[in-house]
Short mmCIF file of C-alpha atoms in Angstrom, two decimals:
data_model
loop_
_atom_site.label_atom_id
_atom_site.label_comp_id
_atom_site.label_asym_id
_atom_site.label_seq_id
_atom_site.Cartn_x
_atom_site.Cartn_y
_atom_site.Cartn_z
CA MET A 1251 -32.41 38.13 123.85
CA GLU A 1252 -33.74 41.85 124.68
CA LYS A 1253 -35.39 43.51 121.31
CA LYS A 1254 -33.19 47.18 120.25
CA PRO A 1255 -36.00 49.54 120.04
CA HIS A 1256 -36.22 51.35 116.57
CA PHE A 1257 -35.51 54.64 117.20
CA GLY A 1258 -34.05 55.32 113.99
CA ARG A 1259 -36.84 56.20 111.29
CA ARG A 1260 -38.77 57.83 113.99
CA GLU A 1261 -36.15 60.29 115.07
CA PHE A 1262 -35.48 61.59 111.45
CA LEU A 1263 -38.94 62.16 110.50
CA PRO A 1264 -39.59 65.79 112.33
CA ARG A 1265 -36.32 67.16 111.02
CA GLU A 1266 -37.54 65.32 107.28
CA VAL A 1267 -40.58 67.03 107.39
CA PRO A 1268 -39.70 71.00 108.06
CA SER A 1269 -36.71 70.27 105.71
CA ILE A 1270 -39.47 69.67 102.58
CA SER A 1271 -41.89 71.92 103.61
CA LEU A 1272 -39.41 74.65 103.36
CA ALA A 1273 -38.28 73.36 99.93
CA LEU A 1274 -42.26 73.50 98.94
CA LEU A 1275 -42.35 76.90 100.27
CA LEU A 1276 -39.27 78.39 98.53
CA ALA A 1277 -40.36 76.48 95.55
CA ALA A 1278 -43.79 78.40 95.40
CA VAL A 1279 -42.07 81.76 95.73
CA LEU A 1280 -39.49 81.25 92.97
CA LEU A 1281 -42.58 80.43 91.12
CA LEU A 1282 -44.99 82.88 91.77
CA ASN A 1283 -41.82 86.34 91.72
CA ALA A 1284 -41.41 84.21 88.31
CA LEU A 1285 -45.32 84.54 87.45
CA LEU A 1286 -45.42 88.24 88.73
CA TYR A 1287 -41.94 89.13 86.81
CA LEU A 1288 -43.91 87.95 83.52
CA TYR A 1289 -47.18 89.84 84.63
CA LEU A 1290 -45.37 93.10 85.16
CA ASN A 1291 -43.21 92.66 81.77
CA LYS A 1292 -46.11 92.03 80.40
CA PHE A 1293 -48.29 95.23 82.02
CA TYR A 1294 -45.51 97.82 80.87
CA SER A 1295 -45.58 96.62 77.61
CA SER A 1296 -49.39 96.51 77.83
CA LEU A 1297 -49.70 100.43 78.75
CA GLY A 1298 -47.21 101.35 76.10
CA ARG A 1299 -44.64 103.22 77.90
CA VAL A 1300 -41.90 102.90 75.22
CA GLU A 1301 -42.32 105.22 71.98
CA THR A 1302 -42.19 102.97 69.79
CA ASP A 1303 -45.83 101.13 69.47
CA PRO A 1304 -45.68 98.52 66.19
CA GLY A 1305 -49.49 99.12 66.04
CA LEU A 1306 -49.47 102.66 65.14
CA CYS A 1307 -49.52 103.81 60.98
CA PRO A 1308 -46.75 105.43 59.64
CA PHE A 1309 -46.57 109.17 59.57
CA GLY A 1310 -49.42 110.94 58.05
CA HIS A 1311 -52.06 107.83 58.36
CA PHE A 1312 -54.39 106.63 60.98
CA LYS A 1313 -56.45 103.35 61.82
CA PHE A 1314 -58.98 102.90 65.08
CA GLY A 1315 -61.09 100.39 66.41
CA ALA A 1316 -61.71 97.60 63.86
CA MET A 1317 -60.44 99.23 61.45
CA LYS A 1318 -57.42 96.92 59.19
CA ASN A 1319 -55.50 98.96 57.53
CA CYS A 1320 -54.10 102.33 57.71
CA SER A 1321 -55.94 105.52 56.38
CA PRO A 1322 -54.61 108.72 55.39
CA TRP A 1323 -55.21 112.14 57.45
CA LEU A 1324 -58.23 112.62 56.35
CA SER A 1325 -58.11 116.41 54.04
CA CYS A 1326 -60.87 119.56 54.17
CA GLU A 1327 -62.75 117.71 51.58
CA ALA A 1328 -63.25 114.44 53.06
CA ILE A 1329 -64.55 115.58 56.38
CA ASN A 1330 -66.17 118.63 54.67
CA ARG A 1331 -68.06 115.25 53.03
CA GLU A 1332 -67.73 112.67 55.23
CA VAL A 1333 -67.96 114.01 58.94
CA ARG A 1334 -71.24 114.77 60.15
CA LYS A 1335 -71.66 116.61 63.27
CA LEU A 1336 -73.71 114.88 66.25
CA LYS A 1337 -73.43 117.93 69.29
CA CYS A 1338 -71.99 119.94 71.28
CA VAL A 1339 -69.85 118.15 74.04
CA GLY A 1340 -67.02 121.11 75.12
CA GLU A 1341 -65.44 123.92 74.39
CA GLY A 1342 -62.47 125.97 76.35
CA ALA A 1343 -60.72 129.25 75.23
CA VAL A 1344 -59.21 128.14 72.68
CA LYS A 1345 -62.16 126.07 70.84
CA LYS A 1346 -65.25 124.45 70.30
CA VAL A 1347 -65.52 119.98 70.39
CA PHE A 1348 -68.21 118.43 68.86
CA LEU A 1349 -68.81 114.69 69.05
CA SER A 1350 -69.39 113.72 65.32
CA GLU A 1351 -69.61 110.45 63.70
CA TRP A 1352 -66.98 109.28 60.61
CA LYS A 1353 -68.30 105.87 58.53
CA GLU A 1354 -70.67 104.86 61.46
CA LYS A 1355 -67.66 105.62 63.96
CA LYS A 1356 -67.70 108.39 66.85
CA VAL A 1357 -65.16 110.56 66.39
CA VAL A 1358 -64.15 114.15 67.68
CA LEU A 1359 -64.45 117.17 65.66
CA SER A 1360 -62.29 120.31 66.96
CA GLN A 1361 -63.27 123.75 65.83
CA LEU A 1362 -61.60 127.30 66.62
CA THR A 1363 -64.09 129.60 68.44
CA ASN A 1364 -61.54 133.20 69.16
CA SER A 1365 -59.71 133.89 65.62
CA GLU A 1366 -57.04 135.94 68.31
CA LEU A 1367 -56.18 132.39 69.36
CA LYS A 1368 -54.95 130.97 66.02
CA GLU A 1369 -51.55 130.27 66.39
CA ASP A 1370 -52.51 128.52 69.62
CA PHE A 1371 -55.00 126.30 68.10
CA LEU A 1372 -52.33 125.46 64.74
CA HIS A 1373 -49.63 125.20 67.86
CA GLY A 1374 -51.76 122.80 69.00
CA LEU A 1375 -52.19 120.37 65.64
CA LYS A 1376 -48.57 120.61 65.45
CA MET A 1377 -47.48 118.87 68.36
CA LEU A 1378 -50.44 116.49 67.49
CA LYS A 1379 -49.22 115.95 64.63
CA ALA A 1380 -45.60 115.88 65.63
CA LEU A 1381 -46.14 113.70 69.01
CA GLN A 1382 -48.65 110.82 67.88
CA SER A 1383 -47.45 107.80 69.85
CA LYS A 1384 -49.31 105.70 72.21
CA TYR A 1385 -49.10 108.11 74.89
CA VAL A 1386 -51.14 111.25 72.75
CA VAL A 1387 -54.67 111.10 71.24
CA ARG A 1388 -55.21 109.57 67.88
CA LEU A 1389 -55.03 112.60 64.95
CA LEU A 1390 -57.38 111.29 61.77
CA GLY A 1391 -57.45 114.47 59.77
CA TYR A 1392 -56.98 118.09 60.00
CA CYS A 1393 -58.54 121.32 58.12
CA GLU A 1394 -55.68 124.13 58.57
CA GLN A 1395 -58.15 126.86 56.66
CA GLN A 1396 -60.94 126.46 58.57
CA PHE A 1397 -59.52 125.34 61.89
CA THR A 1398 -60.73 121.92 62.10
CA ILE A 1399 -58.65 119.02 64.10
CA LEU A 1400 -60.71 115.24 64.35
CA THR A 1401 -59.36 113.20 66.76
CA GLU A 1402 -60.55 109.44 68.28
CA TYR A 1403 -63.31 109.67 70.69
CA HIS A 1404 -63.19 108.03 73.41
CA PRO A 1405 -66.62 107.64 75.55
CA LEU A 1406 -65.00 108.64 79.38
CA GLY A 1407 -63.94 111.69 78.82
CA SER A 1408 -61.15 114.16 80.70
CA LEU A 1409 -59.72 112.62 84.18
CA ARG A 1410 -62.40 115.07 85.22
CA GLY A 1411 -64.64 112.36 85.08
CA LEU A 1412 -62.64 109.61 86.93
CA ASN A 1413 -63.91 109.47 90.54
CA GLU A 1414 -68.09 109.70 88.41
CA THR A 1415 -66.94 106.80 86.32
CA LEU A 1416 -64.88 105.09 89.07
CA HIS A 1417 -69.07 104.48 89.99
CA ILE A 1418 -70.55 103.39 87.23
CA PRO A 1419 -71.77 99.64 88.52
CA LYS A 1420 -69.40 98.50 84.88
CA TYR A 1421 -66.03 100.17 86.57
CA LYS A 1422 -66.92 99.57 90.24
CA GLY A 1423 -64.18 96.68 89.88
CA MET A 1424 -61.27 99.18 88.94
CA ASN A 1425 -61.75 101.78 91.61
CA THR A 1426 -58.83 99.60 93.71
CA TRP A 1427 -55.23 101.56 95.05
CA HIS A 1428 -53.69 99.03 92.12
CA ARG A 1429 -55.92 100.52 88.99
CA ARG A 1430 -55.26 103.74 90.79
CA LEU A 1431 -51.72 103.50 90.60
CA MET A 1432 -51.52 102.24 87.19
CA LEU A 1433 -53.64 105.33 86.03
CA ALA A 1434 -50.70 107.57 88.26
CA ILE A 1435 -47.97 105.67 86.30
CA ASP A 1436 -50.16 106.19 82.77
CA TYR A 1437 -49.68 110.14 83.79
CA VAL A 1438 -46.45 110.43 85.33
CA SER A 1439 -45.80 108.66 81.44
CA VAL A 1440 -47.02 110.83 79.85
CA ILE A 1441 -44.41 114.02 81.78
CA ARG A 1442 -41.55 111.37 81.06
CA TYR A 1443 -42.29 111.40 77.56
CA LEU A 1444 -43.29 115.11 76.77
CA HIS A 1445 -39.83 115.88 78.63
CA SER A 1446 -37.66 113.26 75.91
CA SER A 1447 -40.44 114.04 73.12
CA PRO A 1448 -38.76 113.82 69.75
CA LEU A 1449 -38.88 117.73 69.59
CA GLY A 1450 -36.61 117.93 72.90
CA THR A 1451 -38.57 119.13 75.93
CA LEU A 1452 -41.67 120.17 75.84
CA VAL A 1453 -43.44 121.54 79.19
CA MET A 1454 -47.19 120.93 79.82
CA CYS A 1455 -47.96 125.04 80.09
CA ASP A 1456 -51.90 124.72 80.72
CA SER A 1457 -51.84 123.23 84.43
CA ASN A 1458 -52.25 125.96 86.75
CA ASP A 1459 -54.55 124.04 88.86
CA LEU A 1460 -55.58 120.25 88.86
CA ASP A 1461 -59.34 121.00 87.28
CA LYS A 1462 -57.31 121.80 84.52
CA VAL A 1463 -54.81 119.67 84.44
CA LEU A 1464 -57.48 117.02 84.44
CA SER A 1465 -59.25 118.28 81.40
CA GLN A 1466 -56.13 118.47 79.65
CA TYR A 1467 -56.23 114.26 79.47
CA LEU A 1468 -58.72 111.69 78.38
CA LEU A 1469 -59.80 108.11 80.23
CA THR A 1470 -59.54 105.21 77.23
CA SER A 1471 -62.41 102.95 78.02
CA ASP A 1472 -59.47 100.14 78.77
CA PHE A 1473 -58.43 102.73 81.45
CA HIS A 1474 -55.33 104.02 79.81
CA VAL A 1475 -54.26 107.72 79.80
CA LEU A 1476 -53.50 109.86 76.77
CA VAL A 1477 -52.89 113.49 76.71
CA ASN A 1478 -55.20 114.79 74.33
CA ASP A 1479 -55.05 119.00 74.73
CA LEU A 1480 -51.46 120.08 73.59
CA ASP A 1481 -52.12 123.92 72.42
CA ALA A 1482 -49.73 125.53 74.92
CA LEU A 1483 -46.55 122.72 74.99
CA PRO A 1484 -43.56 125.42 74.62
CA LEU A 1485 -39.79 124.32 74.15
CA VAL A 1486 -37.10 123.88 76.72
CA ASN A 1487 -33.95 124.30 75.34
CA ARG A 1488 -31.11 124.38 78.51
CA SER A 1489 -27.97 124.41 75.43
CA ALA A 1490 -29.41 127.36 73.83
CA GLY A 1491 -30.54 128.95 77.13
CA ARG A 1492 -33.96 128.98 76.08
CA LEU A 1493 -36.85 128.83 78.82
CA VAL A 1494 -40.17 128.77 79.39
CA LYS A 1495 -42.90 130.94 80.72
CA CYS A 1496 -46.90 129.30 80.96
CA GLY A 1497 -47.92 132.50 79.89
CA HIS A 1498 -47.99 136.39 80.49
CA ARG A 1499 -50.15 136.35 83.19
CA GLU A 1500 -49.34 136.43 86.79
CA LEU A 1501 -50.07 132.87 88.22
CA GLN A 1502 -50.96 132.42 91.91
CA GLY A 1503 -51.92 129.51 94.50
CA GLU A 1504 -49.80 126.40 95.72
CA PHE A 1505 -50.41 124.14 93.04
CA VAL A 1506 -48.28 125.91 90.40
CA ALA A 1507 -44.84 125.45 90.84
CA PRO A 1508 -42.79 127.70 93.43
CA GLU A 1509 -40.50 129.48 90.49
CA GLN A 1510 -43.70 130.88 88.49
CA ARG A 1511 -45.01 132.76 90.77
CA TRP A 1512 -44.05 136.94 91.19
CA PRO A 1513 -40.77 136.65 93.11
CA TYR A 1514 -40.96 140.25 93.68
CA GLY A 1515 -43.54 140.40 96.05
CA GLU A 1516 -47.28 142.48 96.53
CA ASN A 1517 -46.00 145.72 96.78
CA VAL A 1518 -44.35 144.88 93.07
CA PRO A 1519 -46.76 145.53 90.36
CA PHE A 1520 -46.79 142.60 88.34
CA GLU A 1521 -44.89 142.94 85.00
CA ASP A 1522 -44.38 139.85 82.46
CA ASP A 1523 -40.89 141.62 81.03
CA LEU A 1524 -39.70 141.17 84.53
CA MET A 1525 -41.33 137.39 85.36
CA PRO A 1526 -38.45 135.05 85.17
CA PRO A 1527 -38.63 132.25 82.99
CA TYR A 1528 -38.38 128.61 83.99
CA ASP A 1529 -38.28 125.01 83.20
CA GLU A 1530 -40.16 122.12 82.69
CA LYS A 1531 -39.39 120.98 86.85
CA THR A 1532 -42.53 122.80 87.30
CA ASP A 1533 -44.52 119.58 85.63
CA ILE A 1534 -42.30 118.07 88.52
CA TRP A 1535 -43.50 119.98 91.30
CA LYS A 1536 -47.38 118.98 90.16
CA ILE A 1537 -46.83 115.32 89.91
CA PRO A 1538 -48.28 114.77 94.18
CA ASP A 1539 -51.30 117.04 93.79
CA VAL A 1540 -51.56 114.50 90.52
CA SER A 1541 -51.10 111.94 91.85
CA ASN A 1542 -53.17 112.01 95.38
CA PHE A 1543 -55.98 112.64 92.69
CA PHE A 1544 -54.97 109.66 91.57
CA LEU A 1545 -54.91 107.17 94.49
CA GLY A 1546 -58.48 108.32 96.02
CA HIS A 1547 -59.17 107.44 99.13
CA VAL A 1548 -60.35 103.74 98.60
CA GLU A 1549 -58.57 100.59 100.95
CA GLY A 1550 -54.66 100.38 100.08
CA SER A 1551 -54.33 104.10 98.92
CA ASP A 1552 -52.82 104.85 102.03
CA ILE A 1553 -50.37 102.81 101.99
CA VAL A 1554 -49.15 103.78 98.43
CA ARG A 1555 -49.03 107.62 99.88
CA LEU A 1556 -46.49 105.73 102.02
CA HIS A 1557 -44.59 104.03 99.78
CA LEU A 1558 -44.49 107.45 97.27
CA PHE A 1559 -43.71 110.09 100.43
CA ASP A 1560 -40.14 110.45 99.81
CA ILE A 1561 -40.53 110.67 96.14
CA HIS A 1562 -43.37 113.25 96.17
CA ALA A 1563 -41.24 115.43 99.21
CA ALA A 1564 -38.21 115.16 96.65
CA CYS A 1565 -40.64 116.71 93.83
CA LYS A 1566 -41.67 119.69 96.39
CA LYS A 1567 -38.49 120.88 96.44
CA LYS A 1568 -38.26 124.85 96.40
CA ASP A 1569 -34.83 124.97 94.57
CA PRO A 1570 -36.12 122.88 90.67
CA ALA A 1571 -33.15 121.81 90.36
CA GLU A 1572 -33.13 119.13 93.50
CA ARG A 1573 -36.53 117.47 91.86
CA PRO A 1574 -35.86 114.22 90.44
CA SER A 1575 -36.91 114.09 86.54
CA ALA A 1576 -39.64 112.36 85.47
CA GLN A 1577 -38.11 109.58 84.32
CA GLU A 1578 -37.06 109.12 87.92
CA VAL A 1579 -40.35 109.53 89.20
CA LEU A 1580 -41.17 106.81 86.91
CA ASP A 1581 -39.10 104.28 87.91
CA THR A 1582 -39.77 104.74 91.68
CA TYR A 1583 -43.92 104.42 90.73
CA ARG A 1584 -43.06 100.96 88.70
CA LYS A 1585 -41.00 100.17 91.80
CA VAL A 1586 -43.78 100.74 94.42
CA LEU A 1587 -46.02 99.04 92.24
CA THR A 1588 -44.08 95.70 92.15
CA LEU A 1589 -43.35 96.23 95.51
CA LEU A 1590 -47.13 96.78 96.38
CA ILE A 1591 -48.23 93.13 94.16
CA ARG A 1592 -45.90 90.96 95.69
CA GLU A 1593 -46.45 91.68 99.30
CA ALA A 1594 -50.07 91.47 98.46
CA ALA A 1595 -49.91 88.04 96.42
CA MET A 1596 -47.09 86.99 99.63
CA PRO A 1597 -48.69 88.64 102.54
CA GLY A 1598 -46.21 86.76 105.78
CA THR A 1599 -43.88 84.53 103.37
CA ARG A 1600 -40.76 87.01 105.38
CA GLU A 1601 -42.16 85.54 108.71
CA MET A 1602 -42.37 81.89 107.32
CA LEU A 1603 -39.16 81.61 105.97
#
């Protein structure tokens, strides 16, 4: 009797193997997506991109470093008695800044240097008190009578030194497109917070060139961004017809928004009274230039710029009303980060499917 060839098992093997591989690949993709979701959720939480911070103390109190309990803001008497100046680390038009020590902890003591600018100094203090959050440097105490403010010390200093910091061997591992984009997200988060602050819509006026902008922000030791200088932070109130002007002198250059420049040509001398006011969209105009600094020239940064091209083009619209809100810019930045992390984690997955 002729034996029949056993083809049955062999015929199904070629079809079963790809099916199993495809199922395993899909399972891996789903698992990776879940892990990415958990990571990004934790990432945004760690950035503190919400106003409410359970770690913050009640109004009028602070804690930092290894402190377990909240302490009241230091008074004039406490600052004079307990704070010791170590050295001057900076001086601007309004105040001089000293690295100081309080109970063996490094702190920053700022003192008014120009009595003609005391209103700016006191405005900065008022903003600092009212805006305490994850976006703003921590206030430790103040003395209005002596025009003194005490804040938390951040050894990495202002954002002006970012590139130098990233070339220090200890921090070279941070010099990636991913970390740099996260810093840009931090910066836009601060702008979004100021535009929707508890006090209303605030405009970051001390921002007439890139170097000035960077000097207003601090880089923390865990690589986040905090706004530090709030001396020039006027309020926009559209319902009351209240717009702002950043100072009383003529602003020039491509960095400032078009509406901040003298609109009547070179033949008409600048007069502050004739200069039209504007709103918070001046901050939006500057975001692409500041973000370009953050992204630097590391591997992958050009890909990030490509993904941000459309939103940055919208930020540079000549008509302020056509520019996106800070929230829209922030949403786009987060989407781009999520997309690029997913692509980096799953290269070629789409082609495999």
